[in-house]
Amino acid sequence: MSGERVLAVASEFYPLIKTGGLADVVGALPSALAAENVTVTTLLPGYPAVLAGLHAPAVVHRIDDLFGGPATIVFGGVGTAAVLAIDAPHLFGRAGNPYTMPNGQDWPDNALRFAALARVGAAIGRGLLGDWRPDVVHAHDWQAGLLPAYLRYGDGWTSGGTAPPSVITVHNLAFQGRFSTDLLPSLGLPWESYTPEAVEFYGGISFLKAGLLLSDRVTTVSPSYAQEICTPAGGMGLDGVLRARGTNLIGILNGIDTDVWNPATDGVIPRTFGTETMARRTANKIALCERFGLDPAALLFGIVSRLTGQKGMDLLPGSLPTMARHGASLVILGAGQPELERAIQAAARPIAMGLLLGYDEALAHLIYAGADALLIPSRFEPCGLTQLCAMHYGCLPVVTRVGGLADTVIDANEAALSAGVATGFQMAAPDAASLDRVIAWVATTWRDRPTWARMQRAAMTGEVGWARSAARYASMYRQVLG
Ligand code: ADP
Ligand code: GLC
């Protein structure tokens, strides 16, 4: 069978709205899957940035009452991708971060906002838009987690239509969409759904758990993370649920969109690795150092990250003296938990350090294209995209041996170095001692220029695109369609 139509349902989509890698992945899959003869249409909340970014928008459906107000479904284009947006000003007409108020707290009506996304997704799956019906619906993360529940228990508008198969992808098990049970009636779900086999979770509701149990397949974004989340240590309370899915849980590694992350347009020549590549990288490093007043002759570590416990960013202040001992400097681009932002800002600085607290897409590109090594000391990492971007630009990632980091970075151990295949550095654990040790190892390796250049070549010529994984998604869609 070929020519499947997939409705992807998600809360982020690069380039319209992005807080992290979810947006990159959801934004990249339509063109990656087009190469597999799968047509993806993506349903998004109609945040102001989404509605403003749609090309040739057209209203294709009206809903009189979507959890407290009228809504329209708008179809439009973004580049070559097709997008449906839910224009519901009472739910999504708020600028800024899609999940939080300007003071950093979650919007109090997040349960309704994302139940609305899932409910409309399920309704479209059952034929709300008439002629256009997807063969498969694909929910991403907790924000779309209730979708299979609405398919199972009815969405209230289209209960006559047959339910298509559904798939859910877990991008991060830490976010589970947990809310009070009192909300259940207002979500339009029957009490029949309030069981441990559906939406009930420890006396409350979990959107993600509902998706994990009621969808036909569960995927996550790397094979190692698929194993980790089935253990009590990595399962965040959901390991039993995930183990119960058996072989219906699979890990499919993320790629990056190599048109967006293109070393040629960021001043580094891809794949034709040689003296010119190195000259371009040096020019980028000089530009980056000039911006922050750093010495381009020193080893330069970079960080591009959400500043959260997941990313191990609390380890950073303690590692600065080690970097100083090795004559390194550091540039940090990140935003996140206020207490971590404060701790990094206030840390004693024994080294030259550039710090930008905030979100800056262009600077992220320059850091990958100019820094020598990228620090990613994550405690857990479902996949991680920054290590892929870094390797693609010849910036060597320094990662913990977890999740997608373990699956994508080949450690500079003796065997890999002598085989010429090492692409980065793995640390054994997300702790201060391991970070200090790996910083020392990076500094020693960096001074050995021929070895460093061999590693850069291996990193830059490795495969980081979507081709292999798009084929795996396509084959999974074909499996659920029987
Ligand atoms: P996560 O989704 O857990 O934050 P990923 O590594 O999967 O981590 O994806 C992070 C994405 O967000 C990458 O595209 C990275 O370049 C980008 N990013 C993270 N922080 C920033 C920032 N402060 N400014 C610009 N881009 C950022
Ligand atoms: C999540 C994860 C990250 C992953 C991204 C895209 O934000 O934290 O590891 O790369 O989703 O799947």
XYZ file of C-alpha atoms and ligand atoms in Angstrom:
521
model
C 0.000 0.000 0.000
C 1.259 3.498 -0.657
C 0.202 7.105 -0.593
C -0.921 7.035 3.075
C -2.385 10.213 4.496
C -1.267 11.009 8.022
C -2.697 13.643 10.329
C 0.081 14.680 12.733
C -1.180 16.434 15.861
C 1.280 18.493 17.886
C 1.722 21.705 19.825
C 4.891 22.928 18.073
C 6.102 23.164 14.470
C 9.305 24.767 13.232
C 9.356 27.491 11.837
C 5.975 28.601 13.270
C 6.314 27.934 16.993
C 9.226 26.324 18.843
C 10.356 25.815 22.420
C 12.573 22.795 21.721
C 13.276 19.759 19.601
C 9.606 18.773 19.316
C 9.159 21.659 16.879
C 12.174 20.639 14.802
C 10.936 17.051 14.513
C 7.284 17.838 13.752
C 8.396 20.505 11.259
C 10.822 18.140 9.498
C 8.666 15.008 9.223
C 6.326 16.179 6.430
C 9.076 16.580 3.852
C 11.024 13.577 5.180
C 7.921 11.392 4.837
C 7.024 12.803 1.419
C 10.124 10.965 0.203
C 8.426 7.762 1.467
C 5.203 8.572 -0.387
C 3.426 9.459 2.875
C 1.491 12.748 2.914
C 1.475 14.497 6.269
C -0.920 17.269 7.296
C -0.182 18.753 10.713
C -2.844 19.996 13.136
C -1.645 22.760 15.476
C -3.158 25.079 18.069
C -3.832 28.432 16.427
C -1.380 30.460 18.497
C -0.927 33.977 17.064
C 2.447 32.990 15.583
C 0.885 29.975 13.851
C -2.020 31.901 12.329
C 0.288 34.722 11.245
C 2.708 32.296 9.578
C 0.207 30.378 7.407
C 0.377 30.935 3.671
C -3.008 31.321 1.898
C -5.134 30.494 4.974
C -8.702 29.306 4.367
C -11.408 28.381 6.870
C -12.435 24.774 6.267
C -14.711 24.157 9.262
C -16.532 25.984 12.064
C -17.173 24.676 15.571
C -19.829 26.545 17.566
C -18.464 25.650 20.970
C -14.985 24.291 21.593
C -14.666 24.240 25.373
C -16.224 27.624 25.973
C -16.020 29.540 22.721
C -16.360 29.309 18.942
C -13.524 28.007 16.807
C -12.631 27.647 13.171
C -10.260 25.196 11.544
C -7.951 26.974 9.129
C -5.979 25.239 6.375
C -2.787 26.815 5.078
C 0.746 26.184 3.913
C 4.147 26.570 5.511
C 6.850 26.085 2.893
C 5.899 22.792 1.278
C 4.007 21.547 4.365
C 0.220 21.535 4.847
C -1.063 22.760 8.202
C -4.462 22.841 9.890
C -4.714 25.339 12.747
C -7.426 25.615 15.388
C -8.328 29.288 15.531
C -9.937 29.489 18.973
C -8.997 32.856 20.499
C -10.361 31.931 23.947
C -7.879 29.018 24.101
C -4.904 29.937 21.942
C -5.047 33.695 21.292
C -2.129 34.368 23.626
C 1.307 35.459 22.438
C 4.563 34.175 23.876
C 5.367 30.751 25.287
C 2.679 28.236 24.287
C 2.436 26.662 27.741
C 3.198 29.340 30.296
C 2.042 32.779 31.336
C 4.505 35.681 31.253
C 5.320 34.941 34.938
C 6.486 31.424 33.985
C 3.528 29.541 35.534
C 1.450 27.173 33.398
C -1.745 28.619 31.944
C -4.482 27.484 34.349
C -6.615 26.157 31.485
C -3.889 24.039 29.830
C -5.997 20.889 30.305
C -8.802 22.367 28.212
C -6.453 23.963 25.665
C -4.712 20.688 24.822
C -7.797 18.529 25.231
C -9.219 20.774 22.500
C -6.233 19.990 20.257
C -6.670 16.246 20.809
C -10.441 16.365 20.419
C -10.311 18.212 17.115
C -7.587 15.809 15.946
C -9.791 12.826 16.765
C -12.787 14.443 15.087
C -10.809 15.054 11.885
C -9.679 11.445 12.086
C -13.319 10.383 12.144
C -14.230 12.521 9.179
C -15.062 16.003 10.513
C -13.698 17.581 7.341
C -15.811 15.416 5.039
C -13.864 14.381 1.986
C -10.458 14.781 3.577
C -9.831 11.941 6.016
C -6.468 10.703 7.220
C -5.595 6.999 7.093
C -3.611 7.287 10.341
C -3.505 9.904 13.113
C -0.163 10.532 14.790
C -0.175 12.289 18.178
C 2.982 13.877 19.583
C 3.607 14.117 23.345
C 1.124 14.785 26.163
C -0.450 17.766 24.450
C -2.018 15.390 21.918
C -2.166 12.448 24.344
C -5.947 12.385 24.752
C -6.457 11.905 21.028
C -6.745 8.090 21.176
C -9.123 8.514 24.150
C -11.442 10.688 22.042
C -11.184 8.157 19.240
C -12.164 5.418 21.693
C -14.872 7.201 23.664
C -16.236 9.635 21.090
C -15.490 13.285 20.473
C -19.065 14.480 20.811
C -19.401 15.650 17.196
C -18.589 12.789 14.839
C -19.386 9.638 16.776
C -20.696 8.037 13.607
C -17.383 7.986 11.752
C -15.001 5.061 12.063
C -11.849 5.625 14.070
C -8.571 5.388 12.127
C -5.513 3.726 13.702
C -3.511 6.006 15.973
C 0.131 6.307 16.900
C 1.732 8.359 19.659
C 5.328 9.520 19.861
C 6.893 10.253 23.230
C 9.415 13.070 22.926
C 9.827 13.442 26.662
C 8.286 11.245 29.350
C 8.891 13.936 31.979
C 5.866 15.865 30.723
C 2.777 13.738 31.330
C -0.155 16.150 31.199
C -1.433 15.388 34.702
C -4.574 17.118 35.916
C -7.327 16.782 38.493
C -10.026 14.160 37.999
C -12.683 16.850 38.558
C -11.950 18.087 35.039
C -13.060 14.873 33.339
C -16.688 15.887 32.610
C -15.602 19.274 31.237
C -13.219 17.492 28.827
C -16.172 15.692 27.294
C -14.945 12.235 28.307
C -17.275 9.759 30.006
C -16.594 8.345 33.494
C -16.195 5.015 31.736
C -12.783 6.329 30.583
C -11.651 6.879 34.167
C -9.930 3.525 34.620
C -6.266 2.514 35.020
C -6.496 1.107 31.476
C -7.288 4.577 30.071
C -7.000 8.079 31.548
C -6.731 7.404 35.320
C -3.249 7.810 36.797
C -2.565 7.773 40.562
C -5.951 9.240 41.403
C -5.792 11.928 38.698
C -5.824 12.158 34.924
C -2.794 11.783 32.657
C -3.149 12.781 29.019
C 0.083 10.991 28.140
C -0.869 7.754 29.851
C -4.146 7.693 27.923
C -2.201 8.016 24.684
C 0.295 5.322 25.659
C -2.425 2.803 26.430
C -5.074 3.563 23.826
C -3.009 4.090 20.671
C -2.135 1.299 18.253
C 1.616 1.968 18.437
C 3.894 3.931 20.734
C 7.148 5.288 19.422
C 9.866 7.239 21.116
C 12.744 9.137 19.653
C 15.696 6.767 20.136
C 16.131 3.017 20.625
C 18.054 3.472 23.894
C 15.359 5.730 25.369
C 12.769 3.118 24.380
C 14.632 0.679 26.639
C 15.286 3.169 29.451
C 11.631 4.153 29.832
C 10.669 0.521 30.417
C 12.764 0.466 33.610
C 11.751 1.832 37.030
C 14.784 4.144 36.902
C 13.805 5.741 33.594
C 10.062 5.194 33.438
C 8.935 8.151 35.557
C 6.062 6.100 36.939
C 4.965 4.912 33.488
C 7.410 2.020 33.019
C 4.756 -0.599 33.800
C 2.413 0.940 31.245
C 5.197 0.990 28.673
C 6.355 -2.558 29.375
C 2.774 -3.671 28.863
C 2.930 -2.373 25.273
C 5.614 -4.978 24.472
C 6.723 -4.836 20.856
C 4.160 -2.125 20.126
C 6.684 0.295 21.657
C 9.567 1.119 19.326
C 12.399 3.628 19.232
C 12.896 5.562 15.996
C 15.860 7.905 16.076
C 15.343 11.587 15.276
C 17.222 13.236 12.442
C 17.745 16.893 11.662
C 16.491 18.813 8.648
C 19.697 19.368 6.720
C 18.110 22.213 4.751
C 17.572 24.138 7.988
C 20.856 22.963 9.513
C 23.041 23.525 6.481
C 26.733 24.142 7.132
C 27.122 25.663 3.670
C 24.766 28.536 4.506
C 26.263 28.941 7.965
C 29.745 29.414 6.603
C 31.183 25.894 6.810
C 31.473 23.752 3.725
C 29.843 20.364 4.243
C 31.341 17.024 3.406
C 34.214 18.396 1.311
C 36.182 18.334 4.529
C 39.561 19.953 4.100
C 41.615 23.075 4.667
C 38.855 25.341 3.379
C 36.344 23.843 5.818
C 38.744 24.503 8.647
C 39.375 28.068 7.490
C 35.626 28.722 7.431
C 35.187 27.212 10.871
C 37.981 29.419 12.188
C 36.276 32.501 10.746
C 33.051 31.483 12.507
C 34.915 30.951 15.769
C 36.493 34.394 15.481
C 33.067 35.973 14.860
C 31.620 34.153 17.861
C 34.538 35.120 20.107
C 34.412 38.759 18.981
C 30.756 38.936 19.915
C 31.505 37.885 23.501
C 35.044 39.236 23.917
C 36.695 35.796 24.025
C 40.147 34.671 22.822
C 39.754 32.656 19.605
C 43.062 30.880 20.244
C 41.627 29.088 23.293
C 39.606 25.860 23.328
C 35.977 27.021 23.113
C 33.161 25.026 24.684
C 29.593 25.892 23.652
C 26.203 25.239 25.206
C 22.845 25.549 23.421
C 20.217 24.265 25.787
C 17.122 24.611 27.830
C 18.487 25.404 31.280
C 16.883 22.586 33.249
C 17.790 19.683 35.509
C 17.191 17.279 32.584
C 20.052 18.929 30.726
C 22.440 18.708 33.722
C 22.858 22.473 33.690
C 23.173 22.597 37.491
C 26.592 20.899 37.046
C 27.888 23.796 35.019
C 29.005 26.345 37.647
C 31.061 23.643 39.405
C 32.885 22.705 36.181
C 34.192 26.209 35.417
C 37.399 25.852 37.505
C 38.272 22.686 35.535
C 37.750 24.512 32.258
C 39.969 27.302 33.612
C 42.746 24.832 34.464
C 42.707 23.685 30.849
C 42.725 27.221 29.444
C 39.265 26.878 27.897
C 36.536 29.446 27.424
C 32.787 28.963 27.201
C 29.788 30.432 25.456
C 26.308 29.644 26.796
C 23.008 30.192 24.998
C 20.058 29.057 27.049
C 16.859 29.816 28.835
C 14.869 27.893 31.375
C 14.392 27.446 35.104
C 14.823 30.855 36.781
C 16.903 29.414 39.637
C 19.328 27.831 37.142
C 19.531 31.033 35.126
C 20.356 32.894 38.340
C 22.943 30.315 39.434
C 24.739 30.481 36.085
C 24.623 34.267 36.041
C 25.960 34.498 39.582
C 28.652 31.794 39.265
C 32.213 32.877 39.923
C 33.884 33.110 36.513
C 37.445 31.841 36.544
C 37.245 31.690 32.733
C 36.267 33.976 29.886
C 32.591 33.283 29.360
C 29.921 34.562 26.992
C 26.365 34.229 28.293
C 23.102 34.916 26.529
C 20.038 34.058 28.579
C 17.255 33.814 26.044
C 16.320 32.238 22.763
C 18.321 33.084 19.620
C 18.097 30.812 16.577
C 20.902 32.581 14.641
C 23.304 32.429 17.576
C 22.563 28.710 18.000
C 23.698 28.198 14.387
C 26.863 30.243 14.974
C 27.756 28.246 18.103
C 27.489 24.928 16.235
C 29.476 26.412 13.346
C 32.177 28.034 15.479
C 32.653 26.419 18.903
C 35.109 23.524 19.226
C 32.972 21.296 21.456
C 29.347 21.316 22.641
C 28.603 20.329 26.250
C 25.470 18.193 26.773
C 25.660 16.629 30.263
C 22.010 15.496 30.270
C 20.620 13.289 33.050
C 18.275 11.764 30.500
C 17.831 12.587 26.824
C 15.060 11.036 24.732
C 17.045 11.855 21.600
C 18.625 15.281 21.582
C 19.135 17.260 18.414
C 21.902 19.626 19.422
C 24.532 16.876 19.263
C 23.389 16.101 15.699
C 23.579 19.776 14.681
C 26.987 20.083 16.345
C 28.463 17.010 14.609
C 27.089 18.133 11.262
C 29.026 21.401 11.673
C 32.245 19.829 12.970
C 31.706 20.893 16.593
C 32.366 17.795 18.718
C 29.654 16.886 21.246
C 30.487 16.001 24.842
C 27.574 13.942 26.141
C 26.371 11.613 28.857
C 25.890 7.997 27.805
C 22.084 8.108 27.885
C 19.165 7.863 25.461
C 19.688 9.312 22.020
C 23.060 10.765 23.017
C 24.389 7.222 23.494
C 22.842 6.200 20.174
C 24.327 8.999 18.062
C 27.738 9.984 19.436
C 30.685 7.615 18.998
C 32.933 8.027 22.030
C 36.608 8.883 21.575
C 37.759 5.664 23.205
C 40.944 3.971 22.023
C 39.181 1.527 19.707
C 37.097 4.230 18.017
C 40.091 6.567 17.711
C 42.263 3.952 16.106
C 39.462 3.004 13.728
C 38.992 6.729 12.909
C 35.272 6.651 13.697
C 35.032 8.668 16.934
C 32.705 11.674 16.664
C 32.578 13.023 20.232
C 33.073 12.287 23.910
C 30.846 10.293 26.229
C 30.901 10.746 29.998
C 29.904 7.854 32.206
C 27.448 9.701 34.437
C 25.846 13.114 34.847
C 27.964 14.111 37.827
C 30.692 16.632 38.621
C 33.553 14.112 38.676
C 32.647 12.669 35.255
C 32.275 16.153 33.804
C 35.682 17.208 35.127
C 37.273 14.068 33.700
C 35.737 14.488 30.272
C 36.711 18.179 30.100
C 40.324 17.144 30.717
C 40.039 14.450 28.013
C 38.577 16.936 25.524
C 41.362 19.446 26.227
C 44.075 16.818 25.725
C 42.507 15.608 22.503
C 42.020 19.155 21.181
C 45.754 19.840 21.529
C 46.409 16.773 19.356
C 45.303 18.560 16.194
C 45.486 15.635 13.717
C 43.300 13.487 16.001
C 40.840 16.338 16.525
C 40.614 16.927 12.765
C 40.003 13.203 12.146
C 37.153 13.296 14.645
C 35.698 16.402 13.002
C 35.809 14.688 9.637
C 34.031 11.612 11.020
C 31.419 13.826 12.703
C 30.767 15.985 9.628
C 30.478 13.093 7.209
C 28.215 10.967 9.405
C 24.526 10.576 8.549
C 22.281 12.878 10.616
C 19.353 13.363 8.227
C 15.911 11.783 8.250
C 16.152 9.196 5.467
C 16.477 6.010 7.580
C 14.008 7.065 10.239
C 11.421 8.340 7.777
C 11.425 4.878 6.219
C 10.800 3.355 9.659
C 7.848 5.679 10.346
C 6.418 4.862 6.935
C 6.711 1.145 7.537
C 5.044 1.523 10.948
C 2.105 3.386 9.377
C 1.773 0.564 6.857
C 1.815 -1.998 9.670
C -0.996 -0.338 11.626
C -3.012 -0.133 8.425
C -2.598 -3.878 8.099
P 14.951 19.685 23.890
O 13.860 19.524 22.912
O 14.900 18.700 25.010
O 15.100 21.074 24.382
P 16.724 18.996 21.649
O 18.202 18.831 21.642
O 15.917 17.902 21.109
O 16.340 19.347 23.160
O 16.302 20.265 20.795
C 16.654 21.562 21.146
C 16.396 22.475 19.959
O 16.197 23.799 20.454
C 17.557 22.572 18.996
O 17.049 22.931 17.723
C 18.388 23.721 19.581
O 19.205 24.335 18.608
C 17.287 24.633 20.058
N 17.587 25.495 21.211
C 17.660 25.139 22.518
N 17.875 26.214 23.294
C 17.953 27.266 22.468
C 18.159 28.677 22.664
N 18.325 29.191 23.874
N 18.168 29.479 21.575
C 18.000 28.940 20.335
N 17.795 27.645 20.086
C 17.773 26.817 21.143
C 12.273 16.384 23.630
C 13.522 15.732 24.191
C 14.675 15.700 23.219
C 14.215 15.311 21.820
C 13.089 16.230 21.381
C 12.571 15.903 19.981
O 12.225 17.747 23.838
O 13.927 16.333 25.412
O 15.656 14.783 23.672
O 15.288 15.402 20.909
O 12.015 16.102 22.257
O 12.143 14.563 19.871
